[in-house]
């Protein structure tokens, strides 16, 4: 019984995306059954968690967001923005730059 309850309440891992220099990772989790029920009007509900890869550090967690036609990733990792944005709905602020003395990446590497 407790295993079924855990499954109903826990988001399920779906996939990952890495920052341009592989310093950060975004993990996508499909919304749990209970979250889907609460957000019945969403077509593709997910929870997104950003991590720093080394050392492994969780940097936050989004609310349940609908990624249907809304999943572009923007890596704004240079001052003054310092944020990661997924679609319109998930924004993670105060993300440190990937490196301080690296050359600036072209726009094609940081946004779709």
mmCIF file of C-alpha atoms in Angstrom:
data_model
loop_
_atom_site.group_PDB
_atom_site.id
_atom_site.type_symbol
_atom_site.label_atom_id
_atom_site.label_comp_id
_atom_site.label_asym_id
_atom_site.label_seq_id
_atom_site.Cartn_x
_atom_site.Cartn_y
_atom_site.Cartn_z
ATOM 1 C CA UNK A 1 0.000 0.000 0.000
ATOM 2 C CA UNK A 2 2.728 2.490 0.913
ATOM 3 C CA UNK A 3 4.538 1.810 -2.393
ATOM 4 C CA UNK A 4 1.388 2.684 -4.348
ATOM 5 C CA UNK A 5 0.964 5.865 -2.313
ATOM 6 C CA UNK A 6 4.608 6.824 -2.932
ATOM 7 C CA UNK A 7 4.114 6.270 -6.680
ATOM 8 C CA UNK A 8 0.963 8.432 -6.687
ATOM 9 C CA UNK A 9 2.716 11.300 -4.882
ATOM 10 C CA UNK A 10 6.164 11.283 -6.534
ATOM 11 C CA UNK A 11 7.060 12.830 -9.878
ATOM 12 C CA UNK A 12 8.815 10.385 -12.248
ATOM 13 C CA UNK A 13 12.171 11.188 -13.883
ATOM 14 C CA UNK A 14 11.791 11.927 -17.597
ATOM 15 C CA UNK A 15 15.039 13.426 -18.978
ATOM 16 C CA UNK A 16 17.921 15.853 -18.465
ATOM 17 C CA UNK A 17 19.384 18.825 -20.317
ATOM 18 C CA UNK A 18 22.855 20.255 -19.721
ATOM 19 C CA UNK A 19 24.085 23.835 -19.795
ATOM 20 C CA UNK A 20 26.370 24.830 -22.697
ATOM 21 C CA UNK A 21 29.559 24.153 -20.689
ATOM 22 C CA UNK A 22 28.092 21.195 -18.751
ATOM 23 C CA UNK A 23 28.288 22.918 -15.372
ATOM 24 C CA UNK A 24 24.517 22.759 -14.733
ATOM 25 C CA UNK A 25 21.830 20.176 -15.426
ATOM 26 C CA UNK A 26 18.051 20.485 -15.659
ATOM 27 C CA UNK A 27 16.189 17.330 -14.647
ATOM 28 C CA UNK A 28 12.631 16.997 -15.924
ATOM 29 C CA UNK A 29 10.107 14.978 -13.919
ATOM 30 C CA UNK A 30 6.673 14.005 -15.189
ATOM 31 C CA UNK A 31 4.054 15.192 -12.736
ATOM 32 C CA UNK A 32 2.778 12.555 -10.346
ATOM 33 C CA UNK A 33 -0.714 11.157 -10.652
ATOM 34 C CA UNK A 34 -1.893 13.421 -7.840
ATOM 35 C CA UNK A 35 -0.252 16.493 -9.414
ATOM 36 C CA UNK A 36 -1.881 15.636 -12.746
ATOM 37 C CA UNK A 37 -5.222 15.432 -11.009
ATOM 38 C CA UNK A 38 -4.682 18.855 -9.399
ATOM 39 C CA UNK A 39 -3.596 20.326 -12.774
ATOM 40 C CA UNK A 40 -6.079 18.509 -14.978
ATOM 41 C CA UNK A 41 -6.048 21.289 -17.590
ATOM 42 C CA UNK A 42 -2.333 20.836 -18.422
ATOM 43 C CA UNK A 43 -1.368 18.762 -21.463
ATOM 44 C CA UNK A 44 2.247 17.947 -20.500
ATOM 45 C CA UNK A 45 2.744 18.689 -16.762
ATOM 46 C CA UNK A 46 6.290 18.529 -15.414
ATOM 47 C CA UNK A 47 8.402 19.583 -12.457
ATOM 48 C CA UNK A 48 11.898 20.881 -13.262
ATOM 49 C CA UNK A 49 14.902 20.777 -10.942
ATOM 50 C CA UNK A 50 18.174 22.590 -11.724
ATOM 51 C CA UNK A 51 21.416 21.110 -10.346
ATOM 52 C CA UNK A 52 25.021 22.179 -10.248
ATOM 53 C CA UNK A 53 26.894 19.087 -11.423
ATOM 54 C CA UNK A 54 30.135 19.369 -9.418
ATOM 55 C CA UNK A 55 29.570 19.229 -6.479
ATOM 56 C CA UNK A 56 26.067 17.810 -6.946
ATOM 57 C CA UNK A 57 23.819 20.592 -5.614
ATOM 58 C CA UNK A 58 20.071 21.045 -6.044
ATOM 59 C CA UNK A 59 19.428 24.718 -6.889
ATOM 60 C CA UNK A 60 15.635 24.749 -6.773
ATOM 61 C CA UNK A 61 12.424 23.178 -8.004
ATOM 62 C CA UNK A 62 9.666 24.568 -10.173
ATOM 63 C CA UNK A 63 5.974 24.382 -9.536
ATOM 64 C CA UNK A 64 4.113 22.047 -11.887
ATOM 65 C CA UNK A 65 4.427 23.655 -15.334
ATOM 66 C CA UNK A 66 2.868 22.735 -18.658
ATOM 67 C CA UNK A 67 5.635 22.089 -21.204
ATOM 68 C CA UNK A 68 3.198 21.543 -24.060
ATOM 69 C CA UNK A 69 4.360 24.044 -26.725
ATOM 70 C CA UNK A 70 6.334 25.710 -23.920
ATOM 71 C CA UNK A 71 9.686 23.999 -23.345
ATOM 72 C CA UNK A 72 12.457 26.162 -24.798
ATOM 73 C CA UNK A 73 15.522 26.508 -22.569
ATOM 74 C CA UNK A 74 17.342 29.813 -22.139
ATOM 75 C CA UNK A 75 20.676 29.724 -20.312
ATOM 76 C CA UNK A 76 21.146 33.351 -19.197
ATOM 77 C CA UNK A 77 24.285 32.655 -17.136
ATOM 78 C CA UNK A 78 26.115 35.953 -17.592
ATOM 79 C CA UNK A 79 25.576 39.077 -15.486
ATOM 80 C CA UNK A 80 23.299 40.902 -15.042
ATOM 81 C CA UNK A 81 20.633 38.208 -15.645
ATOM 82 C CA UNK A 82 22.112 34.998 -14.140
ATOM 83 C CA UNK A 83 19.021 32.872 -14.686
ATOM 84 C CA UNK A 84 17.801 29.738 -16.424
ATOM 85 C CA UNK A 85 14.385 29.879 -18.050
ATOM 86 C CA UNK A 86 12.351 26.928 -19.317
ATOM 87 C CA UNK A 87 9.474 28.098 -21.473
ATOM 88 C CA UNK A 88 7.421 30.934 -20.010
ATOM 89 C CA UNK A 89 6.684 29.405 -16.643
ATOM 90 C CA UNK A 90 9.866 28.097 -14.985
ATOM 91 C CA UNK A 91 12.530 30.673 -14.128
ATOM 92 C CA UNK A 92 15.454 29.977 -11.803
ATOM 93 C CA UNK A 93 17.277 33.133 -10.731
ATOM 94 C CA UNK A 94 20.657 33.849 -9.122
ATOM 95 C CA UNK A 95 22.432 31.030 -10.949
ATOM 96 C CA UNK A 96 26.212 31.700 -10.864
ATOM 97 C CA UNK A 97 28.077 31.957 -14.186
ATOM 98 C CA UNK A 98 29.546 28.718 -15.525
ATOM 99 C CA UNK A 99 33.013 30.271 -15.388
ATOM 100 C CA UNK A 100 34.366 33.754 -14.804
ATOM 101 C CA UNK A 101 37.138 33.980 -17.401
ATOM 102 C CA UNK A 102 35.573 32.066 -20.305
ATOM 103 C CA UNK A 103 34.780 33.762 -23.604
ATOM 104 C CA UNK A 104 31.132 34.709 -24.043
ATOM 105 C CA UNK A 105 29.072 32.035 -25.815
ATOM 106 C CA UNK A 106 27.172 32.872 -29.005
ATOM 107 C CA UNK A 107 23.408 33.354 -28.706
ATOM 108 C CA UNK A 108 22.833 30.046 -30.522
ATOM 109 C CA UNK A 109 24.401 28.212 -27.549
ATOM 110 C CA UNK A 110 22.275 29.854 -24.859
ATOM 111 C CA UNK A 111 18.829 30.036 -26.463
ATOM 112 C CA UNK A 112 16.869 28.167 -29.124
#
